[in-house]
Amino acid sequence: MPAPVLIAPLGVQTLAHPDGELATARAADALGLTYMHSTQASHAFEQIEAGSKWFQLYWPTDRDVCLSFLQRAKASGYGVLVVTLDTGTLGWRPADLDRGFLPFLKGEGLANYFSDPAFQAKLVKPVEEDPASAVMHWAQMFPNVGLSWDELSFLRENWDGPIVLKGITAVDDAKLAAEHGVDGLVVSNHGGRQVDGAIASLDALPAIAEAVSEQLTVLFDSGVRTGADAAKALALGAKAVLLGRPLLYGLALAGQAGVDHVLRCFLAELDLTLALSGYANHRELNRDSLVRA
């Protein structure tokens, strides 16, 4: 990769701009960065054009739909599977509850489901004829709180590329991930949106990197806003960081051009942070690069 930066999987991006994920993927691709496509995207797998793209899976309770997602993602050129573990169901989000805000109930962010043959096969009527029933059918398969480590074998049987687990903040879970033979993990608390008072991802990172970095690739997500933030995470053991929320700000303001601007500024600040700190590249960073009071 040209930089230790990946595009975090962000759902329902049409809430920010009509082009949604299409604009974000194009901006990332223009800079050679890897784009991650969310299960809850506003555009389907096949619509995303990018040279390097990964697929983030919210594991549905319907195994037929899950298998179909894996097959479609592979056929569409997604090289890595990223399984989110920290959102088996949505956390307590008072701001959303106060507003009755859940875009999925309006069918937004369900493009991958509504375009899926396995999903469609279990509907009484086509999506366009009865969208409300399609949404309710989706609602039966999104909350999936019963996943276990043993079920990783299903992914191995049906996905021949690397598998990354996203949402790890405990050393014991990181060790279990390594024991189960996954290829990488993302230290993430889902942007702080799942459990109030959860450990900060950056606080969890050093111990996890020390425990498993020789066995699998450790990536970092949540709270990354600036190039300096990225440098800190890289110094504490991450191989790369996922950039999320700032991209939505750029997307909302100027579509693809806005995402491009945010990415270029982010990469420039990371470059300057390294240079002004005396490093030729990010691989020279280590814990001694940081000073603690």
PDB file of C-alpha atoms in Angstrom:
ATOM      1  CA  MET A   1       0.000   0.000   0.000  1.00  0.00           C
ATOM      2  CA  PRO A   2       1.235   3.544  -0.688  1.00  0.00           C
ATOM      3  CA  ALA A   3       0.357   4.648   2.849  1.00  0.00           C
ATOM      4  CA  PRO A   4      -0.621   2.964   6.137  1.00  0.00           C
ATOM      5  CA  VAL A   5      -4.172   4.225   5.754  1.00  0.00           C
ATOM      6  CA  LEU A   6      -7.370   2.411   4.777  1.00  0.00           C
ATOM      7  CA  ILE A   7     -10.907   3.690   4.318  1.00  0.00           C
ATOM      8  CA  ALA A   8     -13.074   2.502   7.209  1.00  0.00           C
ATOM      9  CA  PRO A   9     -16.358   0.758   6.334  1.00  0.00           C
ATOM     10  CA  LEU A  10     -19.005   3.456   6.687  1.00  0.00           C
ATOM     11  CA  GLY A  11     -22.645   2.584   6.125  1.00  0.00           C
ATOM     12  CA  VAL A  12     -25.471   4.595   4.560  1.00  0.00           C
ATOM     13  CA  GLN A  13     -23.172   7.205   3.035  1.00  0.00           C
ATOM     14  CA  THR A  14     -26.004   8.673   0.969  1.00  0.00           C
ATOM     15  CA  LEU A  15     -27.063  10.371   4.198  1.00  0.00           C
ATOM     16  CA  ALA A  16     -24.081  12.660   3.563  1.00  0.00           C
ATOM     17  CA  HIS A  17     -24.198  12.931  -0.231  1.00  0.00           C
ATOM     18  CA  PRO A  18     -26.285  11.376  -3.034  1.00  0.00           C
ATOM     19  CA  ASP A  19     -23.223   9.651  -4.507  1.00  0.00           C
ATOM     20  CA  GLY A  20     -22.431   8.031  -1.157  1.00  0.00           C
ATOM     21  CA  GLU A  21     -19.989   5.153  -1.287  1.00  0.00           C
ATOM     22  CA  LEU A  22     -19.408   5.613  -5.005  1.00  0.00           C
ATOM     23  CA  ALA A  23     -17.715   8.962  -4.374  1.00  0.00           C
ATOM     24  CA  THR A  24     -15.690   7.697  -1.417  1.00  0.00           C
ATOM     25  CA  ALA A  25     -14.446   4.660  -3.326  1.00  0.00           C
ATOM     26  CA  ARG A  26     -13.429   6.763  -6.327  1.00  0.00           C
ATOM     27  CA  ALA A  27     -11.524   9.232  -4.159  1.00  0.00           C
ATOM     28  CA  ALA A  28      -9.695   6.432  -2.368  1.00  0.00           C
ATOM     29  CA  ASP A  29      -8.885   4.668  -5.619  1.00  0.00           C
ATOM     30  CA  ALA A  30      -7.421   7.826  -7.146  1.00  0.00           C
ATOM     31  CA  LEU A  31      -4.846   7.844  -4.333  1.00  0.00           C
ATOM     32  CA  GLY A  32      -4.265   4.093  -4.388  1.00  0.00           C
ATOM     33  CA  LEU A  33      -5.817   3.587  -0.952  1.00  0.00           C
ATOM     34  CA  THR A  34      -7.863   0.555   0.032  1.00  0.00           C
ATOM     35  CA  TYR A  35     -11.608   1.081   0.318  1.00  0.00           C
ATOM     36  CA  MET A  36     -13.756  -1.031   2.678  1.00  0.00           C
ATOM     37  CA  HIS A  37     -17.374  -1.571   1.662  1.00  0.00           C
ATOM     38  CA  SER A  38     -19.957  -1.846   4.416  1.00  0.00           C
ATOM     39  CA  THR A  39     -22.682  -4.474   4.504  1.00  0.00           C
ATOM     40  CA  GLN A  40     -25.025  -1.581   5.320  1.00  0.00           C
ATOM     41  CA  ALA A  41     -24.037   0.448   2.271  1.00  0.00           C
ATOM     42  CA  SER A  42     -26.362   2.525   0.115  1.00  0.00           C
ATOM     43  CA  HIS A  43     -24.850   0.954  -3.013  1.00  0.00           C
ATOM     44  CA  ALA A  44     -24.445  -2.733  -3.801  1.00  0.00           C
ATOM     45  CA  PHE A  45     -21.182  -4.687  -4.037  1.00  0.00           C
ATOM     46  CA  GLU A  46     -21.138  -4.662  -7.799  1.00  0.00           C
ATOM     47  CA  GLN A  47     -21.415  -0.869  -8.081  1.00  0.00           C
ATOM     48  CA  ILE A  48     -18.103  -0.159  -6.353  1.00  0.00           C
ATOM     49  CA  GLU A  49     -15.158   0.426  -8.646  1.00  0.00           C
ATOM     50  CA  ALA A  50     -11.791   0.385  -6.904  1.00  0.00           C
ATOM     51  CA  GLY A  51      -8.480  -1.333  -7.491  1.00  0.00           C
ATOM     52  CA  SER A  52      -8.119  -2.378  -3.868  1.00  0.00           C
ATOM     53  CA  LYS A  53     -11.296  -3.055  -1.928  1.00  0.00           C
ATOM     54  CA  TRP A  54     -12.250  -5.098   1.115  1.00  0.00           C
ATOM     55  CA  PHE A  55     -15.701  -6.212   2.254  1.00  0.00           C
ATOM     56  CA  GLN A  56     -16.934  -5.628   5.804  1.00  0.00           C
ATOM     57  CA  LEU A  57     -19.454  -8.242   6.920  1.00  0.00           C
ATOM     58  CA  TYR A  58     -22.229  -7.818   9.438  1.00  0.00           C
ATOM     59  CA  TRP A  59     -22.893 -11.524   9.781  1.00  0.00           C
ATOM     60  CA  PRO A  60     -26.630 -12.094   9.033  1.00  0.00           C
ATOM     61  CA  THR A  61     -28.535 -14.765  10.895  1.00  0.00           C
ATOM     62  CA  ASP A  62     -29.623 -16.187   7.543  1.00  0.00           C
ATOM     63  CA  ARG A  63     -26.760 -18.402   6.410  1.00  0.00           C
ATOM     64  CA  ASP A  64     -27.974 -18.463   2.794  1.00  0.00           C
ATOM     65  CA  VAL A  65     -27.742 -14.676   2.636  1.00  0.00           C
ATOM     66  CA  CYS A  66     -24.338 -14.745   4.310  1.00  0.00           C
ATOM     67  CA  LEU A  67     -23.043 -17.234   1.753  1.00  0.00           C
ATOM     68  CA  SER A  68     -24.481 -15.183  -1.087  1.00  0.00           C
ATOM     69  CA  PHE A  69     -22.750 -12.059   0.258  1.00  0.00           C
ATOM     70  CA  LEU A  70     -19.414 -13.880   0.338  1.00  0.00           C
ATOM     71  CA  GLN A  71     -19.866 -15.146  -3.202  1.00  0.00           C
ATOM     72  CA  ARG A  72     -20.897 -11.748  -4.559  1.00  0.00           C
ATOM     73  CA  ALA A  73     -18.030  -9.989  -2.801  1.00  0.00           C
ATOM     74  CA  LYS A  74     -15.500 -12.444  -4.188  1.00  0.00           C
ATOM     75  CA  ALA A  75     -16.971 -12.207  -7.695  1.00  0.00           C
ATOM     76  CA  SER A  76     -16.823  -8.406  -7.476  1.00  0.00           C
ATOM     77  CA  GLY A  77     -13.123  -8.327  -6.648  1.00  0.00           C
ATOM     78  CA  TYR A  78     -13.076  -7.759  -2.904  1.00  0.00           C
ATOM     79  CA  GLY A  79      -9.819  -9.217  -1.658  1.00  0.00           C
ATOM     80  CA  VAL A  80     -10.199  -9.282   2.141  1.00  0.00           C
ATOM     81  CA  LEU A  81     -13.141 -10.098   4.407  1.00  0.00           C
ATOM     82  CA  VAL A  82     -13.530  -7.883   7.492  1.00  0.00           C
ATOM     83  CA  VAL A  83     -15.964  -9.320  10.043  1.00  0.00           C
ATOM     84  CA  THR A  84     -17.402  -6.827  12.541  1.00  0.00           C
ATOM     85  CA  LEU A  85     -17.815  -8.378  15.991  1.00  0.00           C
ATOM     86  CA  ASP A  86     -18.765  -5.441  18.207  1.00  0.00           C
ATOM     87  CA  THR A  87     -22.189  -4.774  16.692  1.00  0.00           C
ATOM     88  CA  GLY A  88     -24.206  -7.947  16.957  1.00  0.00           C
ATOM     89  CA  THR A  89     -26.955  -5.492  17.760  1.00  0.00           C
ATOM     90  CA  LEU A  90     -27.026  -1.706  17.987  1.00  0.00           C
ATOM     91  CA  GLY A  91     -25.865  -0.050  21.182  1.00  0.00           C
ATOM     92  CA  TRP A  92     -27.922   2.386  23.266  1.00  0.00           C
ATOM     93  CA  ARG A  93     -27.908   5.578  21.202  1.00  0.00           C
ATOM     94  CA  PRO A  94     -30.088   8.246  22.867  1.00  0.00           C
ATOM     95  CA  ALA A  95     -29.654  10.810  20.089  1.00  0.00           C
ATOM     96  CA  ASP A  96     -31.037   8.334  17.549  1.00  0.00           C
ATOM     97  CA  LEU A  97     -33.793   7.215  19.894  1.00  0.00           C
ATOM     98  CA  ASP A  98     -34.879  10.793  20.611  1.00  0.00           C
ATOM     99  CA  ARG A  99     -35.321  11.395  16.893  1.00  0.00           C
ATOM    100  CA  GLY A 100     -36.638   7.975  15.974  1.00  0.00           C
ATOM    101  CA  PHE A 101     -33.682   7.811  13.606  1.00  0.00           C
ATOM    102  CA  LEU A 102     -32.916   4.487  11.967  1.00  0.00           C
ATOM    103  CA  PRO A 103     -32.453   4.899   8.204  1.00  0.00           C
ATOM    104  CA  PHE A 104     -32.703   1.150   7.630  1.00  0.00           C
ATOM    105  CA  LEU A 105     -36.419   1.296   8.441  1.00  0.00           C
ATOM    106  CA  LYS A 106     -36.822   3.418   5.316  1.00  0.00           C
ATOM    107  CA  GLY A 107     -34.788   0.967   3.266  1.00  0.00           C
ATOM    108  CA  GLU A 108     -31.697   3.187   3.274  1.00  0.00           C
ATOM    109  CA  GLY A 109     -28.406   1.338   3.629  1.00  0.00           C
ATOM    110  CA  LEU A 110     -29.890  -1.993   2.555  1.00  0.00           C
ATOM    111  CA  ALA A 111     -28.723  -2.075  -1.064  1.00  0.00           C
ATOM    112  CA  ASN A 112     -26.662  -5.220  -0.588  1.00  0.00           C
ATOM    113  CA  TYR A 113     -29.671  -7.058   0.856  1.00  0.00           C
ATOM    114  CA  PHE A 114     -32.303  -5.790  -1.551  1.00  0.00           C
ATOM    115  CA  SER A 115     -30.131  -6.754  -4.535  1.00  0.00           C
ATOM    116  CA  ASP A 116     -29.286 -10.183  -3.166  1.00  0.00           C
ATOM    117  CA  PRO A 117     -30.876 -13.252  -4.808  1.00  0.00           C
ATOM    118  CA  ALA A 118     -30.895 -15.284  -1.570  1.00  0.00           C
ATOM    119  CA  PHE A 119     -32.615 -12.430   0.258  1.00  0.00           C
ATOM    120  CA  GLN A 120     -35.104 -11.859  -2.553  1.00  0.00           C
ATOM    121  CA  ALA A 121     -35.961 -15.552  -2.728  1.00  0.00           C
ATOM    122  CA  LYS A 122     -37.469 -15.438   0.760  1.00  0.00           C
ATOM    123  CA  LEU A 123     -39.752 -12.464   0.135  1.00  0.00           C
ATOM    124  CA  VAL A 124     -43.442 -12.952  -0.631  1.00  0.00           C
ATOM    125  CA  LYS A 125     -43.378  -9.944  -2.961  1.00  0.00           C
ATOM    126  CA  PRO A 126     -40.507  -8.201  -4.760  1.00  0.00           C
ATOM    127  CA  VAL A 127     -38.825  -5.379  -2.863  1.00  0.00           C
ATOM    128  CA  GLU A 128     -40.252  -2.692  -5.126  1.00  0.00           C
ATOM    129  CA  GLU A 129     -43.805  -3.961  -4.575  1.00  0.00           C
ATOM    130  CA  ASP A 130     -43.605  -4.224  -0.785  1.00  0.00           C
ATOM    131  CA  PRO A 131     -40.540  -2.412   0.579  1.00  0.00           C
ATOM    132  CA  ALA A 132     -41.903  -2.398   4.140  1.00  0.00           C
ATOM    133  CA  SER A 133     -42.008  -6.202   4.249  1.00  0.00           C
ATOM    134  CA  ALA A 134     -38.491  -6.345   2.812  1.00  0.00           C
ATOM    135  CA  VAL A 135     -37.265  -4.082   5.603  1.00  0.00           C
ATOM    136  CA  MET A 136     -38.946  -6.275   8.227  1.00  0.00           C
ATOM    137  CA  HIS A 137     -37.339  -9.346   6.676  1.00  0.00           C
ATOM    138  CA  TRP A 138     -33.963  -7.628   6.967  1.00  0.00           C
ATOM    139  CA  ALA A 139     -34.692  -6.765  10.608  1.00  0.00           C
ATOM    140  CA  GLN A 140     -34.948 -10.471  11.395  1.00  0.00           C
ATOM    141  CA  MET A 141     -31.410 -11.166  10.240  1.00  0.00           C
ATOM    142  CA  PHE A 142     -29.379  -8.133  11.306  1.00  0.00           C
ATOM    143  CA  PRO A 143     -29.220  -8.547  15.099  1.00  0.00           C
ATOM    144  CA  ASN A 144     -26.924 -11.553  15.477  1.00  0.00           C
ATOM    145  CA  VAL A 145     -25.818 -11.878  19.084  1.00  0.00           C
ATOM    146  CA  GLY A 146     -25.217 -15.615  19.019  1.00  0.00           C
ATOM    147  CA  LEU A 147     -21.973 -15.845  17.050  1.00  0.00           C
ATOM    148  CA  SER A 148     -19.232 -18.073  18.413  1.00  0.00           C
ATOM    149  CA  TRP A 149     -15.605 -18.731  17.531  1.00  0.00           C
ATOM    150  CA  ASP A 150     -16.548 -22.103  16.070  1.00  0.00           C
ATOM    151  CA  GLU A 151     -18.488 -20.428  13.284  1.00  0.00           C
ATOM    152  CA  LEU A 152     -15.308 -19.026  11.773  1.00  0.00           C
ATOM    153  CA  SER A 153     -14.943 -22.394  10.073  1.00  0.00           C
ATOM    154  CA  PHE A 154     -17.928 -21.487   7.879  1.00  0.00           C
ATOM    155  CA  LEU A 155     -16.061 -18.437   6.616  1.00  0.00           C
ATOM    156  CA  ARG A 156     -12.916 -20.436   5.951  1.00  0.00           C
ATOM    157  CA  GLU A 157     -14.911 -22.929   3.933  1.00  0.00           C
ATOM    158  CA  ASN A 158     -16.522 -20.225   1.827  1.00  0.00           C
ATOM    159  CA  TRP A 159     -13.911 -17.480   1.602  1.00  0.00           C
ATOM    160  CA  ASP A 160     -10.476 -18.196   0.160  1.00  0.00           C
ATOM    161  CA  GLY A 161      -8.911 -14.822   0.968  1.00  0.00           C
ATOM    162  CA  PRO A 162      -7.627 -13.237   4.178  1.00  0.00           C
ATOM    163  CA  ILE A 163     -10.055 -12.805   7.083  1.00  0.00           C
ATOM    164  CA  VAL A 164      -9.827  -9.879   9.507  1.00  0.00           C
ATOM    165  CA  LEU A 165     -11.842  -9.510  12.729  1.00  0.00           C
ATOM    166  CA  LYS A 166     -12.944  -5.965  13.542  1.00  0.00           C
ATOM    167  CA  GLY A 167     -13.948  -4.814  17.025  1.00  0.00           C
ATOM    168  CA  ILE A 168     -11.253  -6.361  19.226  1.00  0.00           C
ATOM    169  CA  THR A 169     -10.306  -4.437  22.404  1.00  0.00           C
ATOM    170  CA  ALA A 170      -9.261  -7.261  24.751  1.00  0.00           C
ATOM    171  CA  VAL A 171      -5.972  -9.145  24.721  1.00  0.00           C
ATOM    172  CA  ASP A 172      -7.686 -12.474  25.397  1.00  0.00           C
ATOM    173  CA  ASP A 173      -9.904 -12.028  22.337  1.00  0.00           C
ATOM    174  CA  ALA A 174      -6.884 -11.082  20.240  1.00  0.00           C
ATOM    175  CA  LYS A 175      -5.150 -14.291  21.333  1.00  0.00           C
ATOM    176  CA  LEU A 176      -8.252 -16.326  20.483  1.00  0.00           C
ATOM    177  CA  ALA A 177      -8.315 -14.702  17.057  1.00  0.00           C
ATOM    178  CA  ALA A 178      -4.718 -15.792  16.501  1.00  0.00           C
ATOM    179  CA  GLU A 179      -5.491 -19.303  17.736  1.00  0.00           C
ATOM    180  CA  HIS A 180      -8.371 -19.564  15.270  1.00  0.00           C
ATOM    181  CA  GLY A 181      -6.090 -18.708  12.376  1.00  0.00           C
ATOM    182  CA  VAL A 182      -7.470 -15.407  11.174  1.00  0.00           C
ATOM    183  CA  ASP A 183      -5.105 -13.174   9.259  1.00  0.00           C
ATOM    184  CA  GLY A 184      -5.618  -9.896  11.050  1.00  0.00           C
ATOM    185  CA  LEU A 185      -7.689  -7.882  13.474  1.00  0.00           C
ATOM    186  CA  VAL A 186      -8.837  -4.311  13.879  1.00  0.00           C
ATOM    187  CA  VAL A 187      -8.544  -2.825  17.346  1.00  0.00           C
ATOM    188  CA  SER A 188     -11.782  -0.830  17.446  1.00  0.00           C
ATOM    189  CA  ASN A 189     -14.608   0.176  19.767  1.00  0.00           C
ATOM    190  CA  HIS A 190     -16.800   1.080  16.781  1.00  0.00           C
ATOM    191  CA  GLY A 191     -16.034   4.758  17.038  1.00  0.00           C
ATOM    192  CA  GLY A 192     -17.284   4.834  20.625  1.00  0.00           C
ATOM    193  CA  ARG A 193     -20.842   4.220  19.423  1.00  0.00           C
ATOM    194  CA  GLN A 194     -21.588   0.888  21.063  1.00  0.00           C
ATOM    195  CA  VAL A 195     -20.799   0.876  24.788  1.00  0.00           C
ATOM    196  CA  ASP A 196     -20.715   4.045  26.852  1.00  0.00           C
ATOM    197  CA  GLY A 197     -17.526   4.059  28.927  1.00  0.00           C
ATOM    198  CA  ALA A 198     -15.828   1.361  26.844  1.00  0.00           C
ATOM    199  CA  ILE A 199     -12.044   1.289  26.777  1.00  0.00           C
ATOM    200  CA  ALA A 200     -10.568   3.683  24.238  1.00  0.00           C
ATOM    201  CA  SER A 201      -9.168   1.860  21.243  1.00  0.00           C
ATOM    202  CA  LEU A 202      -5.801   3.589  21.617  1.00  0.00           C
ATOM    203  CA  ASP A 203      -5.550   2.410  25.237  1.00  0.00           C
ATOM    204  CA  ALA A 204      -6.250  -1.155  24.126  1.00  0.00           C
ATOM    205  CA  LEU A 205      -3.816  -1.130  21.197  1.00  0.00           C
ATOM    206  CA  PRO A 206      -0.345  -1.513  22.816  1.00  0.00           C
ATOM    207  CA  ALA A 207      -1.081  -4.675  24.784  1.00  0.00           C
ATOM    208  CA  ILE A 208      -2.872  -6.299  21.853  1.00  0.00           C
ATOM    209  CA  ALA A 209      -0.061  -5.466  19.432  1.00  0.00           C
ATOM    210  CA  GLU A 210       2.499  -6.853  21.860  1.00  0.00           C
ATOM    211  CA  ALA A 211       0.508 -10.057  22.304  1.00  0.00           C
ATOM    212  CA  VAL A 212      -0.274 -10.999  18.707  1.00  0.00           C
ATOM    213  CA  SER A 213       1.542  -8.805  16.174  1.00  0.00           C
ATOM    214  CA  GLU A 214       3.966 -11.592  15.301  1.00  0.00           C
ATOM    215  CA  GLN A 215       1.058 -13.900  14.435  1.00  0.00           C
ATOM    216  CA  LEU A 216      -1.328 -11.618  12.591  1.00  0.00           C
ATOM    217  CA  THR A 217      -1.677  -8.114  11.229  1.00  0.00           C
ATOM    218  CA  VAL A 218      -2.926  -5.532  13.730  1.00  0.00           C
ATOM    219  CA  LEU A 219      -4.894  -2.587  12.331  1.00  0.00           C
ATOM    220  CA  PHE A 220      -6.400   0.337  14.257  1.00  0.00           C
ATOM    221  CA  ASP A 221      -9.754   2.111  14.111  1.00  0.00           C
ATOM    222  CA  SER A 222     -11.795   4.617  16.145  1.00  0.00           C
ATOM    223  CA  GLY A 223     -10.860   8.190  16.984  1.00  0.00           C
ATOM    224  CA  VAL A 224      -8.490   8.756  14.064  1.00  0.00           C
ATOM    225  CA  ARG A 225      -9.018  12.342  12.958  1.00  0.00           C
ATOM    226  CA  THR A 226      -5.571  13.652  11.977  1.00  0.00           C
ATOM    227  CA  GLY A 227      -2.248  12.541  10.586  1.00  0.00           C
ATOM    228  CA  ALA A 228      -0.787  12.965  14.073  1.00  0.00           C
ATOM    229  CA  ASP A 229      -3.415  10.547  15.420  1.00  0.00           C
ATOM    230  CA  ALA A 230      -2.312   8.021  12.835  1.00  0.00           C
ATOM    231  CA  ALA A 231       1.345   8.430  13.800  1.00  0.00           C
ATOM    232  CA  LYS A 232       0.507   7.680  17.434  1.00  0.00           C
ATOM    233  CA  ALA A 233      -1.383   4.521  16.569  1.00  0.00           C
ATOM    234  CA  LEU A 234       1.423   3.353  14.292  1.00  0.00           C
ATOM    235  CA  ALA A 235       3.938   3.998  17.038  1.00  0.00           C
ATOM    236  CA  LEU A 236       1.877   1.882  19.441  1.00  0.00           C
ATOM    237  CA  GLY A 237       1.905  -1.151  17.171  1.00  0.00           C
ATOM    238  CA  ALA A 238      -0.672  -0.761  14.409  1.00  0.00           C
ATOM    239  CA  LYS A 239       0.405  -1.612  10.864  1.00  0.00           C
ATOM    240  CA  ALA A 240      -2.165   0.788   9.442  1.00  0.00           C
ATOM    241  CA  VAL A 241      -5.133   2.889  10.534  1.00  0.00           C
ATOM    242  CA  LEU A 242      -8.711   3.084   9.318  1.00  0.00           C
ATOM    243  CA  LEU A 243     -10.005   6.586   8.592  1.00  0.00           C
ATOM    244  CA  GLY A 244     -13.746   7.085   8.895  1.00  0.00           C
ATOM    245  CA  ARG A 245     -15.711  10.040  10.227  1.00  0.00           C
ATOM    246  CA  PRO A 246     -13.620  12.864   8.701  1.00  0.00           C
ATOM    247  CA  LEU A 247     -14.319  11.412   5.266  1.00  0.00           C
ATOM    248  CA  LEU A 248     -18.051  11.841   5.819  1.00  0.00           C
ATOM    249  CA  TYR A 249     -17.498  15.512   6.596  1.00  0.00           C
ATOM    250  CA  GLY A 250     -15.703  15.929   3.282  1.00  0.00           C
ATOM    251  CA  LEU A 251     -18.315  13.853   1.481  1.00  0.00           C
ATOM    252  CA  ALA A 252     -21.140  15.982   2.864  1.00  0.00           C
ATOM    253  CA  LEU A 253     -19.450  19.223   1.842  1.00  0.00           C
ATOM    254  CA  ALA A 254     -18.239  18.400  -1.659  1.00  0.00           C
ATOM    255  CA  GLY A 255     -18.846  14.784  -2.641  1.00  0.00           C
ATOM    256  CA  GLN A 256     -15.868  13.005  -4.178  1.00  0.00           C
ATOM    257  CA  ALA A 257     -13.814  16.201  -4.233  1.00  0.00           C
ATOM    258  CA  GLY A 258     -14.440  16.623  -0.517  1.00  0.00           C
ATOM    259  CA  VAL A 259     -13.284  13.097   0.288  1.00  0.00           C
ATOM    260  CA  ASP A 260     -10.233  13.614  -1.909  1.00  0.00           C
ATOM    261  CA  HIS A 261      -9.390  16.833  -0.062  1.00  0.00           C
ATOM    262  CA  VAL A 262      -9.696  15.203   3.362  1.00  0.00           C
ATOM    263  CA  LEU A 263      -7.519  12.277   2.312  1.00  0.00           C
ATOM    264  CA  ARG A 264      -4.823  14.475   0.816  1.00  0.00           C
ATOM    265  CA  CYS A 265      -4.727  16.685   3.905  1.00  0.00           C
ATOM    266  CA  PHE A 266      -4.604  13.643   6.174  1.00  0.00           C
ATOM    267  CA  LEU A 267      -1.742  12.044   4.254  1.00  0.00           C
ATOM    268  CA  ALA A 268       0.139  15.344   4.124  1.00  0.00           C
ATOM    269  CA  GLU A 269      -0.126  15.813   7.878  1.00  0.00           C
ATOM    270  CA  LEU A 270       1.036  12.255   8.507  1.00  0.00           C
ATOM    271  CA  ASP A 271       4.015  12.856   6.219  1.00  0.00           C
ATOM    272  CA  LEU A 272       4.888  16.134   7.941  1.00  0.00           C
ATOM    273  CA  THR A 273       4.446  14.637  11.410  1.00  0.00           C
ATOM    274  CA  LEU A 274       6.942  11.906  10.560  1.00  0.00           C
ATOM    275  CA  ALA A 275       9.445  14.309   8.993  1.00  0.00           C
ATOM    276  CA  LEU A 276       9.268  16.872  11.785  1.00  0.00           C
ATOM    277  CA  SER A 277       9.684  14.089  14.340  1.00  0.00           C
ATOM    278  CA  GLY A 278      12.847  12.880  12.634  1.00  0.00           C
ATOM    279  CA  TYR A 279      11.573   9.760  10.881  1.00  0.00           C
ATOM    280  CA  ALA A 280      12.129   8.817   7.254  1.00  0.00           C
ATOM    281  CA  ASN A 281       8.963   6.689   7.169  1.00  0.00           C
ATOM    282  CA  HIS A 282       6.268   5.312   9.444  1.00  0.00           C
ATOM    283  CA  ARG A 283       8.014   1.949   9.832  1.00  0.00           C
ATOM    284  CA  GLU A 284      10.621   3.621  12.038  1.00  0.00           C
ATOM    285  CA  LEU A 285       8.021   4.548  14.650  1.00  0.00           C
ATOM    286  CA  ASN A 286       7.920   2.654  17.946  1.00  0.00           C
ATOM    287  CA  ARG A 287       6.742   3.228  21.503  1.00  0.00           C
ATOM    288  CA  ASP A 288       9.806   5.310  22.260  1.00  0.00           C
ATOM    289  CA  SER A 289       8.540   7.755  19.644  1.00  0.00           C
ATOM    290  CA  LEU A 290       5.887   8.856  22.122  1.00  0.00           C
ATOM    291  CA  VAL A 291       6.478  10.797  25.331  1.00  0.00           C
ATOM    292  CA  ARG A 292       4.135  10.206  28.253  1.00  0.00           C
ATOM    293  CA  ALA A 293       3.744  12.683  31.081  1.00  0.00           C
TER     294      ALA A 293
END
